[in-house]
Short mmCIF file of C-alpha atoms and ligand atoms in Angstrom, two decimals:
data_model
loop_
_atom_site.label_atom_id
_atom_site.label_comp_id
_atom_site.label_asym_id
_atom_site.label_seq_id
_atom_site.Cartn_x
_atom_site.Cartn_y
_atom_site.Cartn_z
CA MET H 1 19.65 80.89 53.49
CA CYS H 2 19.72 79.50 49.95
CA GLU H 3 15.95 79.87 49.58
CA VAL H 4 15.87 83.52 50.63
CA SER H 5 18.70 84.41 48.32
CA ARG H 6 16.84 82.94 45.38
CA VAL H 7 14.67 86.08 45.26
CA VAL H 8 17.75 87.84 44.08
CA ILE H 9 17.96 85.49 41.10
CA PHE H 10 15.59 87.64 39.13
CA THR H 11 17.52 90.82 39.64
CA SER H 12 20.85 89.76 38.27
CA ILE H 13 22.22 86.81 36.41
CA LEU H 14 25.62 87.50 37.88
CA LEU H 15 24.23 87.34 41.37
CA PHE H 16 22.36 84.20 40.40
CA LEU H 17 25.64 82.52 39.65
CA GLY H 18 26.99 83.73 42.97
CA VAL H 19 23.96 82.39 44.85
CA GLU H 20 24.15 78.99 43.22
CA GLU H 21 27.81 78.82 44.13
CA SER H 22 27.11 79.45 47.80
CA CYS H 23 24.35 76.78 47.90
CA SER H 24 26.58 74.18 46.39
CA LYS H 25 28.55 72.28 49.00
CA ASN H 26 31.64 70.13 48.78
CA ILE H 27 30.54 66.72 49.97
CA LEU H 28 32.86 63.81 50.63
CA PHE H 29 31.50 60.25 50.51
CA PHE H 30 34.00 58.16 52.44
CA PHE H 31 33.62 54.47 51.45
CA PRO H 32 37.19 53.17 50.97
CA ILE H 33 37.09 50.25 53.40
CA SER H 34 34.42 48.12 51.80
CA THR H 35 33.49 46.02 48.78
CA TYR H 36 32.13 47.20 45.46
CA SER H 37 28.64 46.34 46.64
CA HIS H 38 28.73 49.26 49.11
CA ARG H 39 28.75 51.67 46.19
CA ILE H 40 25.38 50.45 44.94
CA PRO H 41 22.97 51.48 47.73
CA VAL H 42 24.45 54.95 48.18
CA TRP H 43 25.03 55.80 44.51
CA PRO H 44 21.54 57.18 43.77
CA LEU H 45 22.03 59.65 46.64
CA VAL H 46 25.40 60.68 45.19
CA GLU H 47 23.90 61.24 41.74
CA ASP H 48 20.96 63.22 43.09
CA MET H 49 23.28 65.41 45.16
CA VAL H 50 25.36 66.31 42.07
CA ALA H 51 22.16 66.88 40.10
CA LYS H 52 21.21 69.42 42.77
CA GLY H 53 24.46 71.26 42.16
CA HIS H 54 26.61 69.89 44.96
CA ASN H 55 30.24 69.00 44.37
CA VAL H 56 30.73 65.37 45.33
CA THR H 57 33.94 63.41 45.85
CA PHE H 58 33.61 59.65 46.24
CA VAL H 59 36.40 57.68 47.89
CA MET H 60 36.58 53.96 47.06
CA PRO H 61 39.27 51.71 45.58
CA TYR H 62 36.74 49.97 43.30
CA PRO H 63 36.09 52.19 40.26
CA PRO H 64 32.45 52.74 39.25
CA LYS H 65 31.07 50.55 36.46
CA GLU H 66 29.05 53.49 35.16
CA PRO H 67 30.98 56.60 36.21
CA ASN H 68 29.23 59.93 36.62
CA PRO H 69 31.46 62.61 35.03
CA LYS H 70 30.33 65.12 37.65
CA VAL H 71 31.54 62.99 40.56
CA THR H 72 35.23 63.22 41.48
CA GLU H 73 36.58 59.76 42.31
CA PHE H 74 39.56 59.30 44.57
CA ALA H 75 41.50 56.26 45.78
CA PRO H 76 45.16 56.07 46.76
CA LYS H 77 47.27 53.75 44.57
CA GLU H 78 48.31 51.56 47.49
CA MET H 79 44.72 50.82 48.32
CA VAL H 80 43.76 49.95 44.77
CA LYS H 81 46.66 47.54 44.64
CA TYR H 82 45.68 46.04 47.98
CA VAL H 83 42.12 45.26 46.94
CA LEU H 84 43.26 43.81 43.61
CA ASP H 85 45.65 41.49 45.47
CA ASN H 86 43.09 40.44 48.05
CA GLU H 87 39.91 39.58 46.19
CA GLU H 88 38.70 36.65 48.21
CA GLY H 89 35.17 35.91 47.08
CA PRO H 90 35.69 32.22 46.27
CA VAL H 91 37.10 31.59 49.75
CA ALA H 92 33.70 32.36 51.25
CA VAL H 93 31.89 29.13 50.32
CA LYS H 94 34.91 27.08 51.31
CA MET H 95 35.12 28.86 54.65
CA ARG H 96 31.45 28.26 55.30
CA SER H 97 32.07 24.51 54.87
CA GLU H 98 33.93 24.75 58.19
CA GLY H 99 30.70 25.89 59.81
CA VAL H 100 28.36 28.87 59.92
CA SER H 101 30.00 29.93 63.18
CA VAL H 102 33.29 30.34 61.29
CA ILE H 103 31.51 32.80 59.02
CA ASP H 104 29.91 34.57 62.01
CA SER H 105 33.32 34.97 63.62
CA GLN H 106 34.54 36.82 60.52
CA TRP H 107 32.95 39.91 62.06
CA PHE H 108 35.73 39.90 64.65
CA VAL H 109 38.39 40.02 61.94
CA LEU H 110 36.89 43.20 60.52
CA THR H 111 38.20 45.33 63.38
CA ASP H 112 41.84 44.76 62.50
CA TRP H 113 41.08 45.06 58.82
CA GLY H 114 39.51 48.48 59.50
CA LEU H 115 42.64 49.58 61.37
CA GLU H 116 45.02 48.27 58.74
CA MET H 117 43.10 49.84 55.86
CA CYS H 118 42.84 53.20 57.61
CA LYS H 119 46.61 53.22 58.10
CA LEU H 120 47.13 52.29 54.46
CA PHE H 121 44.75 55.03 53.38
CA ILE H 122 45.89 57.87 55.55
CA GLU H 123 49.63 57.29 55.20
CA SER H 124 49.55 57.05 51.43
CA PRO H 125 51.38 59.95 49.71
CA ASP H 126 48.39 60.21 47.31
CA THR H 127 46.05 60.79 50.25
CA GLN H 128 48.40 63.31 51.87
CA GLU H 129 48.51 65.30 48.65
CA TRP H 130 44.74 64.99 48.14
CA MET H 131 43.96 66.16 51.67
CA LYS H 132 46.06 69.28 51.20
CA ASN H 133 44.22 70.28 48.04
CA ASN H 134 40.65 69.79 49.18
CA HIS H 135 38.13 71.10 51.59
CA PHE H 136 34.79 69.52 52.47
CA ASP H 137 31.62 70.92 54.04
CA LEU H 138 30.09 67.54 54.81
CA VAL H 139 31.40 63.99 55.11
CA VAL H 140 29.18 60.94 54.54
CA ILE H 141 30.83 57.86 56.07
CA ASP H 142 30.13 54.20 55.35
CA GLY H 143 28.92 52.73 58.66
CA LEU H 144 30.97 49.51 58.45
CA TYR H 145 34.54 50.15 59.65
CA ASN H 146 35.11 53.42 57.81
CA ASP H 147 35.48 55.37 61.07
CA CYS H 148 38.76 56.56 59.58
CA GLY H 149 36.54 59.19 57.94
CA LEU H 150 35.74 60.68 61.36
CA GLY H 151 39.29 62.04 61.37
CA LEU H 152 38.67 63.79 58.07
CA ALA H 153 35.38 65.26 59.32
CA TYR H 154 37.28 66.70 62.26
CA LYS H 155 40.13 67.96 60.09
CA TYR H 156 37.75 69.86 57.81
CA ASN H 157 35.52 70.91 60.74
CA ALA H 158 32.64 69.39 58.76
CA PRO H 159 29.53 67.66 60.08
CA HIS H 160 29.33 63.95 59.32
CA ILE H 161 26.55 61.58 58.35
CA THR H 162 26.77 57.80 58.73
CA PHE H 163 25.42 55.71 55.87
CA VAL H 164 24.74 52.15 56.98
CA THR H 165 24.53 49.82 53.98
CA SER H 166 22.12 47.47 55.79
CA ALA H 167 20.15 47.57 59.03
CA LEU H 168 22.14 48.90 62.00
CA PHE H 169 25.16 46.85 63.02
CA MET H 170 25.71 45.33 66.45
CA TRP H 171 27.47 48.39 67.92
CA HIS H 172 25.33 51.18 66.46
CA GLY H 173 22.85 51.15 69.34
CA ASP H 174 25.63 52.04 71.77
CA SER H 175 27.46 54.33 69.35
CA TYR H 176 24.41 56.56 68.98
CA GLY H 177 22.66 55.99 72.31
CA ILE H 178 19.70 54.12 70.85
CA ALA H 179 17.68 52.15 73.40
CA GLY H 180 18.40 48.45 72.98
CA GLU H 181 15.70 46.06 71.78
CA HIS H 182 17.88 43.04 72.28
CA SER H 183 15.26 40.85 73.87
CA TRP H 184 13.24 40.76 70.66
CA LEU H 185 15.33 42.05 67.72
CA PRO H 186 17.73 39.33 66.54
CA ASP H 187 21.37 40.37 66.39
CA MET H 188 22.77 40.57 62.87
CA GLN H 189 25.89 38.58 63.71
CA TYR H 190 24.05 35.68 65.34
CA HIS H 191 20.85 35.91 63.23
CA TYR H 192 18.66 33.99 65.66
CA PRO H 193 15.04 33.26 64.82
CA GLN H 194 12.50 35.80 66.06
CA ALA H 195 11.27 33.58 68.90
CA MET H 196 14.54 33.31 70.81
CA THR H 197 15.29 30.79 73.54
CA PHE H 198 16.68 32.08 76.84
CA MET H 199 20.27 31.28 75.83
CA GLN H 200 19.83 32.94 72.46
CA ARG H 201 18.49 36.02 74.22
CA PHE H 202 21.49 35.88 76.50
CA TRP H 203 23.92 36.10 73.57
CA ASN H 204 21.69 38.59 71.82
CA VAL H 205 21.87 40.92 74.85
CA TYR H 206 25.55 40.25 75.47
CA ASN H 207 26.83 40.77 71.93
CA PRO H 208 26.17 44.52 71.56
CA ILE H 209 27.89 45.08 74.91
CA TYR H 210 30.90 43.18 73.64
CA TRP H 211 31.02 45.35 70.53
CA ALA H 212 30.49 48.60 72.44
CA LEU H 213 33.40 47.80 74.75
CA GLU H 214 35.59 46.47 71.98
CA ARG H 215 35.14 49.68 70.05
CA GLU H 216 35.50 52.00 72.99
CA TYR H 217 38.60 50.39 74.51
CA TYR H 218 40.36 48.74 71.59
CA TYR H 219 39.34 49.77 68.09
CA LEU H 220 38.60 53.50 68.42
CA PRO H 221 41.66 54.32 70.62
CA LYS H 222 43.93 52.52 68.13
CA LEU H 223 42.29 54.31 65.25
CA THR H 224 42.68 57.62 67.06
CA GLU H 225 46.43 57.01 67.26
CA ILE H 226 46.64 56.13 63.56
CA LEU H 227 44.76 59.30 62.64
CA ARG H 228 46.68 61.60 65.00
CA LYS H 229 49.82 60.55 63.17
CA GLY H 230 48.39 60.33 59.64
CA LEU H 231 46.55 63.64 59.82
CA ASN H 232 49.32 65.25 61.82
CA ILE H 233 46.83 66.49 64.42
CA PRO H 234 48.43 65.39 67.74
CA ASP H 235 45.51 66.71 69.80
CA LEU H 236 42.78 65.04 67.73
CA PRO H 237 40.00 64.27 70.24
CA PRO H 238 39.29 60.58 70.91
CA LEU H 239 37.27 59.23 67.95
CA ARG H 240 34.53 58.13 70.34
CA GLU H 241 33.86 61.85 70.88
CA ILE H 242 33.84 62.64 67.19
CA GLU H 243 31.58 59.63 66.61
CA ARG H 244 29.06 61.11 69.06
CA ASN H 245 29.17 64.29 67.00
CA VAL H 246 27.23 62.50 64.22
CA SER H 247 24.61 64.67 62.48
CA LEU H 248 22.46 61.95 60.90
CA VAL H 249 22.37 58.21 60.26
CA LEU H 250 20.93 56.94 56.98
CA MET H 251 20.05 53.27 57.07
CA ASN H 252 19.61 51.12 53.96
CA SER H 253 16.74 49.15 55.41
CA HIS H 254 12.99 49.56 55.77
CA PHE H 255 10.43 48.14 58.20
CA SER H 256 8.42 46.67 55.33
CA GLU H 257 11.32 44.33 54.58
CA GLU H 258 13.06 44.11 57.96
CA PHE H 259 11.72 44.71 61.51
CA ALA H 260 9.76 47.45 63.25
CA ARG H 261 12.43 49.26 65.24
CA SER H 262 12.22 52.02 67.85
CA LEU H 263 14.46 54.51 66.10
CA PRO H 264 15.25 58.07 67.23
CA PRO H 265 14.80 60.87 64.64
CA LEU H 266 18.59 60.69 64.12
CA VAL H 267 18.18 57.43 62.15
CA VAL H 268 16.34 57.65 58.85
CA PRO H 269 15.48 54.42 56.99
CA VAL H 270 16.02 54.76 53.23
CA GLY H 271 16.10 51.09 52.20
CA GLY H 272 15.79 50.43 48.48
CA MET H 273 17.25 53.66 47.06
CA HIS H 274 19.07 51.76 44.35
CA ILE H 275 15.95 50.18 42.88
CA LYS H 276 15.05 51.35 39.39
CA GLU H 277 11.40 52.11 38.77
CA THR H 278 11.55 51.89 35.03
CA ASN H 279 13.35 49.04 33.43
CA LYS H 280 15.18 48.80 30.17
CA PRO H 281 14.27 46.05 27.72
CA LEU H 282 16.61 43.09 28.14
CA PRO H 283 19.49 42.59 25.69
CA LYS H 284 18.36 40.62 22.64
CA ASN H 285 20.21 37.39 23.50
CA ILE H 286 18.53 37.16 26.91
CA GLU H 287 15.09 38.14 25.60
CA ASP H 288 15.33 35.54 22.80
CA PHE H 289 16.26 32.87 25.32
CA ILE H 290 13.26 33.77 27.52
CA ALA H 291 10.95 33.76 24.48
CA LYS H 292 12.04 30.19 23.63
CA GLY H 293 10.74 29.03 27.00
CA GLY H 294 7.23 30.20 26.08
CA SER H 295 4.76 30.50 28.96
CA LYS H 296 6.83 28.31 31.29
CA GLY H 297 8.88 31.32 32.32
CA PHE H 298 12.34 31.21 33.85
CA VAL H 299 14.31 31.14 37.08
CA TYR H 300 17.24 33.48 37.71
CA ILE H 301 20.37 32.28 39.56
CA SER H 302 22.91 34.76 40.88
CA PHE H 303 25.30 34.83 43.79
CA GLY H 304 26.16 38.50 43.43
CA SER H 305 29.61 39.88 42.78
CA ALA H 306 31.43 38.71 45.90
CA VAL H 307 30.57 34.98 45.86
CA GLN H 308 31.90 33.06 42.88
CA LEU H 309 29.83 29.92 42.54
CA ALA H 310 32.11 28.68 39.76
CA ASN H 311 34.91 28.32 42.34
CA SER H 312 32.91 26.47 44.97
CA PRO H 313 33.57 22.79 45.84
CA PRO H 314 32.71 20.31 43.02
CA GLU H 315 29.89 18.55 44.91
CA ILE H 316 28.01 21.85 45.29
CA LEU H 317 28.37 22.55 41.59
CA ALA H 318 27.26 19.03 40.76
CA ALA H 319 24.08 19.56 42.82
CA PHE H 320 23.32 22.75 40.91
CA LEU H 321 24.06 21.22 37.50
CA GLY H 322 21.95 18.16 38.31
CA ALA H 323 19.05 20.27 39.51
CA VAL H 324 18.85 22.59 36.51
CA LYS H 325 18.66 19.52 34.26
CA ARG H 326 15.76 18.09 36.22
CA VAL H 327 13.46 21.12 36.63
CA ASP H 328 11.48 21.69 33.46
CA ILE H 329 11.99 25.44 33.23
CA ASN H 330 14.58 27.80 31.74
CA PHE H 331 17.41 29.14 33.87
CA ILE H 332 19.27 32.41 33.48
CA TRP H 333 22.44 32.03 35.48
CA LYS H 334 24.98 34.71 36.32
CA TRP H 335 28.19 32.74 35.93
CA ASP H 336 31.59 34.33 36.38
CA ALA H 337 33.87 31.75 34.76
CA GLU H 338 34.25 29.78 31.55
CA ILE H 339 30.95 28.15 30.60
CA PRO H 340 30.98 24.38 31.29
CA LYS H 341 30.74 22.27 28.10
CA ASP H 342 27.83 19.99 28.95
CA MET H 343 25.33 22.77 29.77
CA PRO H 344 21.77 21.69 29.01
CA LYS H 345 19.72 23.73 26.52
CA ASN H 346 17.47 25.22 29.22
CA VAL H 347 20.38 27.13 30.77
CA PHE H 348 21.69 30.51 29.66
CA MET H 349 24.94 31.60 31.29
CA GLN H 350 26.71 34.91 31.16
CA LYS H 351 29.21 36.82 33.24
CA TRP H 352 27.25 40.04 33.63
CA MET H 353 23.48 40.27 33.97
CA PRO H 354 21.17 43.30 34.06
CA GLN H 355 19.79 41.96 37.33
CA GLN H 356 17.07 44.51 38.03
CA ASP H 357 15.72 44.30 34.48
CA ILE H 358 15.67 40.51 34.75
CA LEU H 359 13.86 40.59 38.10
CA ALA H 360 11.30 42.98 36.63
CA HIS H 361 10.60 40.70 33.64
CA PRO H 362 6.99 39.47 33.57
CA LYS H 363 8.05 35.87 32.94
CA ILE H 364 10.36 35.46 35.92
CA LYS H 365 9.18 32.74 38.31
CA GLY H 366 11.88 32.65 40.97
CA PHE H 367 15.34 33.75 42.07
CA VAL H 368 18.08 31.56 43.54
CA THR H 369 20.21 33.99 45.55
CA HIS H 370 23.06 34.31 48.04
CA SER H 371 20.66 36.59 49.99
CA GLY H 372 22.68 39.79 49.81
CA LEU H 373 20.51 42.65 51.02
CA MET H 374 20.34 44.49 47.72
CA SER H 375 19.29 41.40 45.82
CA ILE H 376 16.61 40.76 48.44
CA GLN H 377 15.32 44.33 48.17
CA GLU H 378 15.17 44.05 44.38
CA ALA H 379 13.33 40.73 44.61
CA VAL H 380 10.87 42.13 47.16
CA TYR H 381 10.25 45.22 45.05
CA ASN H 382 9.51 43.07 42.00
CA GLY H 383 7.64 40.36 43.92
CA VAL H 384 9.92 37.45 42.95
CA PRO H 385 9.95 34.43 45.35
CA LEU H 386 13.34 33.19 46.50
CA VAL H 387 15.53 30.19 47.11
CA SER H 388 17.87 31.67 49.65
CA MET H 389 21.39 30.29 50.15
CA PRO H 390 23.36 32.63 52.44
CA VAL H 391 27.15 32.56 52.35
CA PHE H 392 28.62 35.31 54.57
CA ALA H 393 28.27 38.79 56.11
CA GLU H 394 24.63 39.78 56.79
CA GLN H 395 23.25 37.12 54.43
CA ASP H 396 22.21 34.64 57.14
CA TYR H 397 20.34 37.44 58.89
CA ASN H 398 18.45 38.14 55.65
CA ALA H 399 17.85 34.44 54.99
CA GLU H 400 16.29 34.04 58.43
CA ARG H 401 13.64 36.66 57.57
CA ILE H 402 12.92 34.99 54.24
CA HIS H 403 12.50 31.69 56.02
CA ALA H 404 10.32 33.12 58.81
CA GLY H 405 8.19 35.17 56.41
CA LYS H 406 7.87 32.13 54.08
CA TYR H 407 8.39 34.19 50.95
CA GLY H 408 11.16 31.85 49.93
CA ILE H 409 12.95 28.67 50.90
CA ARG H 410 16.26 28.66 52.72
CA LEU H 411 18.90 26.05 51.91
CA GLU H 412 22.39 25.52 53.33
CA ILE H 413 24.81 25.92 50.45
CA THR H 414 27.64 23.82 51.87
CA THR H 415 25.52 20.66 52.22
CA VAL H 416 22.93 21.24 49.52
CA THR H 417 21.87 18.25 47.42
CA GLU H 418 20.40 18.01 43.97
CA ASP H 419 17.08 16.78 45.41
CA GLN H 420 16.83 19.69 47.85
CA LEU H 421 17.43 22.16 45.06
CA VAL H 422 14.90 20.52 42.72
CA ASP H 423 12.36 20.50 45.53
CA ALA H 424 12.92 24.13 46.58
CA ILE H 425 12.92 25.52 43.04
CA SER H 426 9.78 23.53 42.14
CA LYS H 427 8.02 24.84 45.24
CA ILE H 428 8.65 28.53 44.64
CA VAL H 429 7.79 28.16 40.94
CA TYR H 430 4.67 25.99 41.19
CA ASP H 431 3.19 26.71 44.63
CA PRO H 432 1.44 30.10 44.20
CA ILE H 433 1.57 30.91 47.92
CA TYR H 434 5.20 32.03 47.66
CA LYS H 435 4.47 34.44 44.85
CA GLN H 436 1.41 35.71 46.69
CA ARG H 437 3.36 36.46 49.88
CA MET H 438 6.05 38.19 47.84
CA LEU H 439 3.47 40.38 46.11
CA GLU H 440 2.03 41.43 49.48
CA LYS H 441 5.53 42.30 50.64
CA SER H 442 6.22 44.19 47.46
CA LYS H 443 3.09 46.29 47.92
CA ARG H 444 4.21 47.28 51.44
CA PHE H 445 7.78 47.95 50.34
CA ARG H 446 6.65 50.34 47.60
CA ASP H 447 4.07 52.22 49.66
CA ARG H 448 5.93 55.25 51.09
CA PRO H 449 5.35 59.00 51.39
CA MET H 450 8.45 59.76 49.31
CA LYS H 451 10.84 57.71 47.23
CA PRO H 452 13.70 56.53 49.46
CA VAL H 453 16.30 58.53 47.54
CA GLU H 454 14.19 61.69 47.87
CA THR H 455 13.99 61.04 51.59
CA ALA H 456 17.76 60.69 51.77
CA VAL H 457 18.42 63.88 49.77
CA TRP H 458 15.95 65.82 51.90
CA TRP H 459 17.64 64.73 55.13
CA VAL H 460 21.17 65.39 53.89
CA GLU H 461 20.16 68.91 52.92
CA TYR H 462 18.39 69.23 56.26
CA VAL H 463 21.77 68.71 57.92
CA LEU H 464 23.31 71.35 55.63
CA ARG H 465 20.49 73.79 56.40
CA GLN H 466 20.36 73.22 60.16
CA GLY H 467 24.06 72.91 60.92
CA ASP H 468 23.61 71.69 64.46
CA THR H 469 21.30 68.66 64.59
CA SER H 470 22.14 67.48 68.10
CA PHE H 471 18.42 67.73 68.97
CA LEU H 472 17.85 64.62 66.81
CA LYS H 473 20.02 62.52 69.06
CA PRO H 474 18.90 60.41 72.01
CA LEU H 475 20.25 61.92 75.22
CA GLY H 476 21.60 58.45 76.00
CA ILE H 477 24.38 59.00 73.47
CA HIS H 478 26.44 60.41 76.35
CA GLN H 479 25.73 57.55 78.77
CA ASN H 480 27.90 54.51 79.17
CA TRP H 481 26.73 51.01 78.36
CA PHE H 482 25.42 50.05 81.79
CA ILE H 483 23.67 53.32 82.61
CA ARG H 484 22.05 53.24 79.16
CA ARG H 485 20.64 49.84 80.08
CA SER H 486 19.71 51.05 83.62
CA LEU H 487 21.79 48.18 85.00
CA ASP H 488 22.92 50.38 87.93
CA VAL H 489 19.30 50.96 88.89
CA TYR H 490 18.43 47.26 88.76
CA PHE H 491 21.57 46.45 90.69
CA PHE H 492 20.75 49.05 93.36
CA ALA H 493 17.14 47.89 93.69
CA PHE H 494 18.21 44.26 93.85
CA THR H 495 20.81 45.03 96.52
CA ILE H 496 18.29 46.93 98.70
CA LEU H 497 15.83 44.10 98.33
CA ALA H 498 18.43 41.53 99.26
CA VAL H 499 19.54 43.53 102.31
CA LEU H 500 15.93 43.97 103.49
CA LEU H 501 15.25 40.27 103.15
CA ILE H 502 18.34 39.40 105.16
CA ILE H 503 17.43 41.87 107.97
CA ARG H 504 13.88 40.50 108.13
CA ARG H 505 15.09 36.95 108.35
CA GLN H 506 17.47 37.77 111.15
CA LYS H 507 14.72 39.55 113.16
CA LYS H 508 12.51 36.48 112.86
CA ILE H 509 15.10 34.22 114.46
CA PRO H 510 13.93 33.92 118.13
CA ARG H 511 16.44 34.89 120.83
CA HIS H 512 17.21 32.61 123.72
C1 NAG X 601 34.85 70.18 43.53
O1 NAG X 601 35.59 69.16 44.20
C2 NAG X 601 36.86 68.90 43.61
C3 NAG X 601 37.44 67.74 44.35
O2 NAG X 601 37.40 67.94 45.73
C4 NAG X 601 37.71 70.16 43.69
O3 NAG X 601 38.94 69.91 43.05
C5 NAG X 601 36.99 71.30 43.00
O4 NAG X 601 37.71 72.49 43.19
C6 NAG X 601 35.61 71.48 43.57
N1 NAG X 601 34.88 72.50 42.83
C7 NAG X 601 34.29 73.53 43.41
C8 NAG X 601 33.54 74.46 42.52
O5 NAG X 601 34.33 73.72 44.62
C1 NAG X 602 31.68 68.49 66.25
O1 NAG X 602 31.30 69.03 64.98
C2 NAG X 602 31.47 70.42 64.82
C3 NAG X 602 31.12 70.79 63.39
O2 NAG X 602 30.01 70.14 62.94
C4 NAG X 602 32.90 70.82 65.10
O3 NAG X 602 33.00 72.23 65.11
C5 NAG X 602 33.38 70.26 66.43
O4 NAG X 602 34.75 70.52 66.58
C6 NAG X 602 33.14 68.78 66.47
N1 NAG X 602 33.59 68.23 67.74
C7 NAG X 602 34.19 67.05 67.82
C8 NAG X 602 34.63 66.58 69.16
O5 NAG X 602 34.33 66.35 66.84
#
């Protein structure tokens, strides 16, 4: 409709203004139940949508580091206070010391967190006031426990899009009726190697069923109750129904970096939107430090914003400090605390680092990382080999791919020794095979018909143009978990077979 009306543009400036107005939509990005890092992959889409004239509101308790004056930010006071009181990054390494399975089980805790945060959000007087004064034409919802936003989509009678900040989570196959590939695609929570043993396949097949049932019978009904009360819509349909009403799923992942998946047209991979194509020169202090290293180059160490290495157990820190003294190369280290006194001359530490500009620097030789997805995507884009030390969330899943694809070396952070670190860093810096594999990966990652953010914008506007996009969805979205897996058919066939075998056996028994 917008396109046709544009003809009118030439006839009257007044009408032109009117036309633009009607093309511009009020879009809500609902990302309150998350960490700051969830803002990063979706932000380029937000900025491009406002550049196209749409009116965007972004909901998140973590304020943007570089705000866009055209984007309206909203977060209720209670929520901002809650996240300030509960920053728990440093706990992560300590928790991992109790075992990787302790970290994997953190996924189970998320359910109650999602419920609690939705209650906090929706019952806040700020939110109640905000809801009264706004209307939205489209709601984009963070795919990790922000299902609270489904209530808002219903309230405003607006279509909704799910934005998944990584590859699909364990339950998304069942949420959207996508055929399962559980016998060969490793589950994100259990991050098995690609060649799974029978027992690993067992858990890999079982886990999505667990999540589908947990959501259908525990999480979503509870959330429905919270929203019925908070939105004051007593006859709000069950959220499972609103969830099925999804118009599109954008996924921050791409087959060149992850796995080939059998995705329906509903799911559009846009992995790597946040990557900058042109890089700024580095700040003078960093550039001077790199120049001092001459042709030796440098290695970058960063554990992202959620993991604070400075707060990890002393033996881990000792291993790192010992290793950087022994490898004859410069280190640029994102360090979020006071700088230790006995730092060797080959180490440059600072709280904030222009990470993408550093990874794009021609003298970078390697990257020691916590294996967060966005760091991995940036490293792949720039062809920088990795030492991968996962800590929590989807990081083990990413580290497994790095290990299997041999474009980096995986180490276990809780037991890492100085020797292991020296060995791994030396390998990725001096053995050219790692760089070579990374460059191949980089070439594949960059080779696409459109930039990922252009793809995302096109699909979001497709939803606005089409209105009803139910034709994108697998018909299985309406089936339950066992029919979707054809378990009833197998069960029926197996029963018939068993009955036939029994009858045959009985006939064979001679009568006396
Ligand atoms: C844009 O969105 C903000 C926040 O929802 C709202 O206050 C404002 O009225 C909207 N502007 C237009 C032109 O719709
Ligand atoms: C599905 O979405 C449409 C608008 O996109 C809305 O009119 C309808 O009420 C929604 N149904 C449910 C169950 O959410």
